[in-house]
């Protein structure tokens, strides 16, 4: 979708009028440029009982040459209601009327609420339909969005819409990577797409460590998980603005990239296993974040690491009982090959500690237990640093991508360091607190600096990466979760 901001001038194929409750006559400017007949059709609809302006209500008014849609916004909608309102509005539009959309913000709209409504429309404009045949005559054009508002809103609204559009390219990329099936999206395909994205971008570097390199470096966490698959594992490094701030600490974002998780030898039941194509959403978010930061013109240096592997059962697969010596030098006793995300992240997190990070954030579809705890409404957030945790929580709230603080208790760490044969074990004692013991495991791989652990936060996105029917920004499939949260965290 292309989105621009203008004053009230001509209208496109579809005119959207988001109106507050209690309005029964078209506000100034709302009908500018329409014919007398068109204006009276809209005014009659507004005055009728068919449109109340209550939140969630909408009414289409057919006029020759322009489909007018009245959107009820309620009395004083929250930020979330504005963003959701924009998203739901776009979801209900049909391209049968053409693809030029005009949205007119009139009485009662603040610049920031306009921006949120527009952002909702922009974010919702994504569909994963490339593997489906199209109907004859179906309009395949992209939407063009013109947001119209009075003169005093122009510069702030233009800037906000431009930023939302830039960030949305990253959100949509993350969804696309997440939605690709595992026969298409395997570790080296992800790497290929990252290299292709970086090509020709002067302030971006992407480096791949392939299977041989991983073995040479001693990254046996990633190697072990990937061994069972014909699709070899790899590690992808993202660097934005590598030429600046070279002596400064900068953020490092780490993603779990299991392109398919069968569970391996500890194989999963078949029901719902198809969803495990989304098990690389942590890595999809990292890639999408870098695309968003680049598109929005971020000037600071940022590092990203994604740990890519496919977890398959085969003669070459790792097994329960195996002991892996990881990049950190610590060994892991494998008690369940389905607890594979933490094994690959062990290497990624330790590597992140070598990059002089100001802080490390990892994202992973790590545990079913996190979905039990928080459903699809929030990601779990664990951190060894209260200030980092509250910054992520606040950024998540602003973006309506809730990251809910969870406890990193010493008892959980103790469970994971109690192995009789290795330094850590990849399974807790029982199933209680499974998301917390997983976080306690990851903490073992965060390096210290000056006698203290580097600030680190872990986001378990198992419940939010897909399947959230309450997320109005997305129709179905991968959500692109936390691209916006982390973009805000890093750029604010
Ligand atoms: N990728 C899964 C976690 C998952 C499950 C995400 C369901 C989303 C929905 C992860 O690799 C996994 O299998 N975790 C195990 C850990 C257990 C063996 C300790 C789990 O949650 O059952
Ligand atoms: Mn698993
Ligand atoms: Zn997994």
mmCIF file of C-alpha atoms and ligand atoms in Angstrom, residues 256 261 263 268 279 311 337-341, ligand 2:
data_model
loop_
_atom_site.group_PDB
_atom_site.id
_atom_site.type_symbol
_atom_site.label_atom_id
_atom_site.label_comp_id
_atom_site.label_asym_id
_atom_site.label_seq_id
_atom_site.Cartn_x
_atom_site.Cartn_y
_atom_site.Cartn_z
ATOM 1 C CA UNK A 256 15.209 -18.645 17.217
ATOM 2 C CA UNK A 261 10.071 -28.395 14.513
ATOM 3 C CA UNK A 263 10.405 -32.481 17.878
ATOM 4 C CA UNK A 268 5.647 -34.412 18.507
ATOM 5 C CA UNK A 279 8.861 -21.999 14.751
ATOM 6 C CA UNK A 311 14.590 -30.158 13.822
ATOM 7 C CA UNK A 337 15.214 -33.221 21.514
ATOM 8 C CA UNK A 338 12.000 -31.194 21.283
ATOM 9 C CA UNK A 339 13.492 -28.609 23.646
ATOM 10 C CA UNK A 340 15.667 -27.562 20.691
ATOM 11 C CA UNK A 341 15.112 -23.804 20.629
HETATM 12 MN MN1 LIG B 2 10.501 -28.237 19.996
#
